[in-house]
Amino acid sequence: MPPTLPPRSTSPYYSNGAFNALSPVAVLYSAASQILFGLFLRATPWKLNIQRPDRRGESMPLDPNNAKRRKVCICTGSNCGIGFETSKALVEQGYEVVLACRSRDKALQAVEAINSGSAGGSGGRAVFVHPLDLSSFDSVRSFCGAIKQKYGCIDVLINNAGLNTSGKSERGLDLLFQSNFLGHFLLTEQLMGCLLKGGGGRVVNLSSVMHHFADGLEATPHQPHSYEYWKYVAQYNAERSQSSYTPSKLAALLFTLELNRRYGDRGLRSIAVNPGAVNSDIWRNTNRWLVKLFGLVYLTSVQGCSTSVAAATQDFGSNDVEYLQPYYLPTKWMGAAFPAFEMLGPYVGWRITKPRLPDDGTNGLNTAKHLWKASEELAGCEFDGK
């Protein structure tokens, strides 16, 4: 069994309800900082593209061990929004990007849009191989079988797809938690051999500022972030279905930590990213007037893909990088950011930032082990390694 977690009182996380209380602070901070940046740095508000990854690429990224092989990336949820823009940016850098989507028709439309767009002479291309429905473990396994037949080696896996509304999955699990996390957990396990084959690939996990608010007290009788807690959160319950979003985003971050611990010495690198507050397709079920309001203050999908593209392609020169987010932070020299500063603010492309980790005496590693064990049982899989 994993080590015992500390008592509830030591949790460094904010409650889910605190997000609403901090939202006005985030708006005031964002407005004030935009004005200051505009006045004193002579920069256009919302377009401070410092450290933005180069979308164009100077040459086709090739496998150093095989000069004829174009690097391959798989991006889930890539027919629209952040996933589409991430895929487009990587194609423009010369990658072969597999669009992993539920709908064959929508994926093929996205492939056509990317390949007929601005890729130019980069040598990259978007492709569709097989449908992927992350809410179905059978679909995940079927998709991975098709990928393994086509590709021997995968260089980058971007676990991008996500929901913000829930329901019951075919296995009786929480649809949101299964789609946002457990489906990606199984996808990564099934493709790990391909990721390791080239000397170690990269796994990018989409987290969120909401990981700061996963205090683990949302209608659960179990100790926050324990093995029992993760098993409980994964089960569908109509009375608390919306509360699984914040745990799913903390899970993506903890998954990143454990991937690096287990496979870092084999060349694998995993990075979690917060794309920022993005006016993307994830809001498709939200009131259209509210979505119009989001468009005034939120990032575009092009801006929102910056952290994912950077995590997939940048050489950070250090294995300590675990988390990227897209805003200027006045407290970057400190530990985890004050959440309001990571909710809205001056967009700077991407910034290496400290995530908020559980206070378990191991910087989150013990907690990550609880999540890992519960997830293997829920998804019916077992990673090799430590």
Tab-separated table of N, CA, C and O in Angstrom, residues 172-232:
chain	number	residue	atom	x	y	z
A	172	GLY	N	-20.099	3.074	-15.813
A	172	GLY	CA	-20.689	3.573	-14.584
A	172	GLY	C	-19.811	4.553	-13.848
A	172	GLY	O	-20.082	4.896	-12.688
A	173	LEU	N	-18.767	5.044	-14.502
A	173	LEU	CA	-17.863	6.015	-13.895
A	173	LEU	C	-18.304	7.428	-14.227
A	173	LEU	O	-19.157	7.646	-15.098
A	174	ASP	N	-17.730	8.384	-13.526
A	174	ASP	CA	-18.008	9.783	-13.813
A	174	ASP	C	-17.457	10.111	-15.193
A	174	ASP	O	-16.249	9.973	-15.440
A	175	LEU	N	-18.335	10.548	-16.104
A	175	LEU	CA	-17.948	10.769	-17.494
A	175	LEU	C	-16.858	11.823	-17.622
A	175	LEU	O	-15.934	11.670	-18.427
A	176	LEU	N	-16.962	12.889	-16.835
A	176	LEU	CA	-15.967	13.955	-16.904
A	176	LEU	C	-14.599	13.448	-16.442
A	176	LEU	O	-13.584	13.668	-17.119
A	177	PHE	N	-14.554	12.778	-15.294
A	177	PHE	CA	-13.269	12.305	-14.768
A	177	PHE	C	-12.663	11.249	-15.684
A	177	PHE	O	-11.446	11.224	-15.898
A	178	GLN	N	-13.507	10.381	-16.260
A	178	GLN	CA	-12.977	9.366	-17.175
A	178	GLN	C	-12.450	10.004	-18.459
A	178	GLN	O	-11.376	9.630	-18.941
A	179	SER	N	-13.184	10.971	-19.019
A	179	SER	CA	-12.754	11.604	-20.271
A	179	SER	C	-11.534	12.483	-20.066
A	179	SER	O	-10.614	12.496	-20.888
A	180	ASN	N	-11.520	13.252	-18.973
A	180	ASN	CA	-10.413	14.177	-18.729
A	180	ASN	C	-9.151	13.484	-18.267
A	180	ASN	O	-8.040	13.907	-18.624
A	181	PHE	N	-9.311	12.419	-17.463
A	181	PHE	CA	-8.096	11.812	-16.893
A	181	PHE	C	-7.937	10.315	-17.143
A	181	PHE	O	-6.936	9.885	-17.717
A	182	LEU	N	-8.894	9.506	-16.732
A	182	LEU	CA	-8.680	8.056	-16.799
A	182	LEU	C	-8.469	7.568	-18.228
A	182	LEU	O	-7.648	6.675	-18.469
A	183	GLY	N	-9.201	8.143	-19.184
A	183	GLY	CA	-8.990	7.760	-20.584
A	183	GLY	C	-7.586	8.082	-21.048
A	183	GLY	O	-6.948	7.298	-21.762
A	184	HIS	N	-7.062	9.240	-20.628
A	184	HIS	CA	-5.693	9.615	-20.979
A	184	HIS	C	-4.667	8.752	-20.239
A	184	HIS	O	-3.594	8.452	-20.771
A	185	PHE	N	-5.001	8.373	-19.004
A	185	PHE	CA	-4.117	7.482	-18.245
A	185	PHE	C	-3.938	6.165	-18.998
A	185	PHE	O	-2.816	5.682	-19.204
A	186	LEU	N	-5.052	5.571	-19.441
A	186	LEU	CA	-4.991	4.319	-20.193
A	186	LEU	C	-4.308	4.523	-21.539
A	186	LEU	O	-3.501	3.679	-21.969
A	187	LEU	N	-4.600	5.620	-22.210
A	187	LEU	CA	-3.963	5.920	-23.506
A	187	LEU	C	-2.445	5.956	-23.363
A	187	LEU	O	-1.712	5.378	-24.189
A	188	THR	N	-1.968	6.607	-22.323
A	188	THR	CA	-0.521	6.704	-22.095
A	188	THR	C	0.085	5.344	-21.799
A	188	THR	O	1.168	5.003	-22.298
A	189	GLU	N	-0.632	4.544	-20.995
A	189	GLU	CA	-0.130	3.199	-20.677
A	189	GLU	C	-0.022	2.343	-21.936
A	189	GLU	O	0.974	1.646	-22.154
A	190	GLN	N	-1.046	2.412	-22.786
A	190	GLN	CA	-1.061	1.592	-23.995
A	190	GLN	C	0.030	2.001	-24.982
A	190	GLN	O	0.532	1.171	-25.744
A	191	LEU	N	0.414	3.281	-24.975
A	191	LEU	CA	1.406	3.787	-25.936
A	191	LEU	C	2.801	3.938	-25.338
A	191	LEU	O	3.707	4.417	-26.024
A	192	MET	N	2.972	3.525	-24.075
A	192	MET	CA	4.267	3.752	-23.428
A	192	MET	C	5.409	3.073	-24.173
A	192	MET	O	6.514	3.628	-24.292
A	193	GLY	N	5.186	1.880	-24.680
A	193	GLY	CA	6.247	1.204	-25.423
A	193	GLY	C	6.700	2.010	-26.622
A	193	GLY	O	7.900	2.110	-26.905
A	194	CYS	N	5.752	2.607	-27.340
A	194	CYS	CA	6.092	3.442	-28.508
A	194	CYS	C	6.800	4.720	-28.081
A	194	CYS	O	7.697	5.208	-28.773
A	195	LEU	N	6.420	5.278	-26.935
A	195	LEU	CA	7.045	6.505	-26.448
A	195	LEU	C	8.486	6.266	-26.011
A	195	LEU	O	9.350	7.121	-26.180
A	196	LEU	N	8.753	5.094	-25.463
A	196	LEU	CA	10.101	4.778	-24.978
A	196	LEU	C	11.024	4.266	-26.078
A	196	LEU	O	12.240	4.272	-25.920
A	197	LYS	N	10.442	3.834	-27.194
A	197	LYS	CA	11.236	3.165	-28.230
A	197	LYS	C	12.304	4.061	-28.832
A	197	LYS	O	13.393	3.605	-29.170
A	198	GLY	N	12.019	5.337	-28.934
A	198	GLY	CA	12.999	6.247	-29.536
A	198	GLY	C	13.964	6.841	-28.541
A	198	GLY	O	14.606	7.846	-28.832
A	199	GLY	N	14.066	6.253	-27.362
A	199	GLY	CA	14.968	6.798	-26.346
A	199	GLY	C	14.251	7.702	-25.368
A	199	GLY	O	14.866	8.335	-24.518
A	200	GLY	N	12.921	7.733	-25.475
A	200	GLY	CA	12.133	8.541	-24.555
A	200	GLY	C	11.400	9.647	-25.257
A	200	GLY	O	12.002	10.489	-25.923
A	201	GLY	N	10.098	9.641	-25.134
A	201	GLY	CA	9.293	10.685	-25.746
A	201	GLY	C	8.866	11.721	-24.727
A	201	GLY	O	9.422	11.820	-23.642
A	202	ARG	N	7.868	12.504	-25.114
A	202	ARG	CA	7.332	13.532	-24.241
A	202	ARG	C	5.837	13.345	-24.083
A	202	ARG	O	5.134	13.084	-25.040
A	203	VAL	N	5.348	13.512	-22.852
A	203	VAL	CA	3.921	13.444	-22.560
A	203	VAL	C	3.506	14.784	-21.971
A	203	VAL	O	4.042	15.208	-20.942
A	204	VAL	N	2.573	15.452	-22.638
A	204	VAL	CA	2.061	16.747	-22.191
A	204	VAL	C	0.651	16.531	-21.654
A	204	VAL	O	-0.217	16.017	-22.363
A	205	ASN	N	0.435	16.901	-20.398
A	205	ASN	CA	-0.870	16.728	-19.766
A	205	ASN	C	-1.530	18.078	-19.529
A	205	ASN	O	-0.935	18.952	-18.884
A	206	LEU	N	-2.749	18.251	-20.036
A	206	LEU	CA	-3.480	19.504	-19.851
A	206	LEU	C	-4.066	19.556	-18.445
A	206	LEU	O	-4.999	18.838	-18.120
A	207	SER	N	-3.489	20.428	-17.632
A	207	SER	CA	-4.026	20.700	-16.306
A	207	SER	C	-4.792	22.012	-16.382
A	207	SER	O	-5.353	22.354	-17.423
A	208	SER	N	-4.825	22.774	-15.315
A	208	SER	CA	-5.601	24.009	-15.298
A	208	SER	C	-5.281	24.774	-14.029
A	208	SER	O	-4.757	24.206	-13.053
A	209	VAL	N	-5.618	26.061	-14.024
A	209	VAL	CA	-5.535	26.834	-12.779
A	209	VAL	C	-6.421	26.199	-11.714
A	209	VAL	O	-6.190	26.376	-10.512
A	210	MET	N	-7.419	25.425	-12.129
A	210	MET	CA	-8.336	24.809	-11.171
A	210	MET	C	-7.653	23.789	-10.281
A	210	MET	O	-8.238	23.379	-9.270
A	211	HIS	N	-6.437	23.374	-10.597
A	211	HIS	CA	-5.756	22.435	-9.698
A	211	HIS	C	-5.497	23.080	-8.343
A	211	HIS	O	-5.364	22.384	-7.332
A	212	HIS	N	-5.445	24.424	-8.296
A	212	HIS	CA	-5.253	25.124	-7.026
A	212	HIS	C	-6.447	24.957	-6.091
A	212	HIS	O	-6.328	25.168	-4.888
A	213	PHE	N	-7.605	24.606	-6.654
A	213	PHE	CA	-8.851	24.589	-5.880
A	213	PHE	C	-9.321	23.174	-5.546
A	213	PHE	O	-10.450	22.985	-5.110
A	214	ALA	N	-8.462	22.196	-5.726
A	214	ALA	CA	-8.832	20.801	-5.476
A	214	ALA	C	-8.486	20.416	-4.045
A	214	ALA	O	-7.607	19.595	-3.788
A	215	ASP	N	-9.209	21.009	-3.076
A	215	ASP	CA	-8.870	20.738	-1.675
A	215	ASP	C	-9.300	19.348	-1.228
A	215	ASP	O	-8.942	18.897	-0.145
A	216	GLY	N	-10.083	18.658	-2.056
A	216	GLY	CA	-10.438	17.281	-1.745
A	216	GLY	C	-11.563	17.134	-0.757
A	216	GLY	O	-11.821	16.041	-0.262
A	217	LEU	N	-12.272	18.217	-0.456
A	217	LEU	CA	-13.345	18.147	0.531
A	217	LEU	C	-14.727	18.148	-0.108
A	217	LEU	O	-15.725	18.296	0.577
A	218	GLU	N	-14.775	18.017	-1.458
A	218	GLU	CA	-16.055	18.116	-2.140
A	218	GLU	C	-16.899	16.852	-1.957
A	218	GLU	O	-16.788	15.894	-2.706
A	219	ALA	N	-17.735	16.893	-0.941
A	219	ALA	CA	-18.729	15.825	-0.701
A	219	ALA	C	-18.114	14.433	-0.678
A	219	ALA	O	-18.662	13.482	-1.219
A	220	THR	N	-16.966	14.285	-0.060
A	220	THR	CA	-16.348	12.963	0.032
A	220	THR	C	-16.085	12.610	1.491
A	220	THR	O	-15.615	13.451	2.265
A	221	PRO	N	-16.366	11.384	1.879
A	221	PRO	CA	-16.091	10.969	3.259
A	221	PRO	C	-14.643	10.544	3.468
A	221	PRO	O	-14.260	10.198	4.589
A	222	HIS	N	-13.852	10.577	2.412
A	222	HIS	CA	-12.499	10.038	2.492
A	222	HIS	C	-11.461	11.143	2.654
A	222	HIS	O	-11.688	12.305	2.323
A	223	GLN	N	-10.313	10.755	3.155
A	223	GLN	CA	-9.206	11.691	3.296
A	223	GLN	C	-8.823	12.249	1.926
A	223	GLN	O	-8.698	11.492	0.955
A	224	PRO	N	-8.669	13.561	1.799
A	224	PRO	CA	-8.376	14.153	0.488
A	224	PRO	C	-7.158	13.537	-0.182
A	224	PRO	O	-6.113	13.346	0.446
A	225	HIS	N	-7.318	13.181	-1.463
A	225	HIS	CA	-6.238	12.735	-2.332
A	225	HIS	C	-5.646	11.392	-1.915
A	225	HIS	O	-4.556	11.032	-2.345
A	226	SER	N	-6.357	10.655	-1.076
A	226	SER	CA	-5.937	9.298	-0.725
A	226	SER	C	-6.366	8.329	-1.816
A	226	SER	O	-7.107	8.685	-2.737
A	227	TYR	N	-5.930	7.090	-1.707
A	227	TYR	CA	-6.342	6.045	-2.650
A	227	TYR	C	-7.866	5.936	-2.682
A	227	TYR	O	-8.483	5.889	-3.749
A	228	GLU	N	-8.492	5.921	-1.490
A	228	GLU	CA	-9.949	5.800	-1.420
A	228	GLU	C	-10.635	7.021	-2.029
A	228	GLU	O	-11.689	6.917	-2.642
A	229	TYR	N	-10.033	8.184	-1.844
A	229	TYR	CA	-10.593	9.422	-2.404
A	229	TYR	C	-10.665	9.346	-3.925
A	229	TYR	O	-11.704	9.671	-4.527
A	230	TRP	N	-9.594	8.912	-4.577
A	230	TRP	CA	-9.589	8.859	-6.048
A	230	TRP	C	-10.574	7.827	-6.569
A	230	TRP	O	-11.243	8.056	-7.592
A	231	LYS	N	-10.717	6.709	-5.864
A	231	LYS	CA	-11.713	5.711	-6.278
A	231	LYS	C	-13.127	6.287	-6.141
A	231	LYS	O	-13.998	6.037	-6.984
A	232	TYR	N	-13.335	7.084	-5.094
A	232	TYR	CA	-14.646	7.688	-4.859
A	232	TYR	C	-14.968	8.753	-5.903
A	232	TYR	O	-16.071	8.780	-6.457
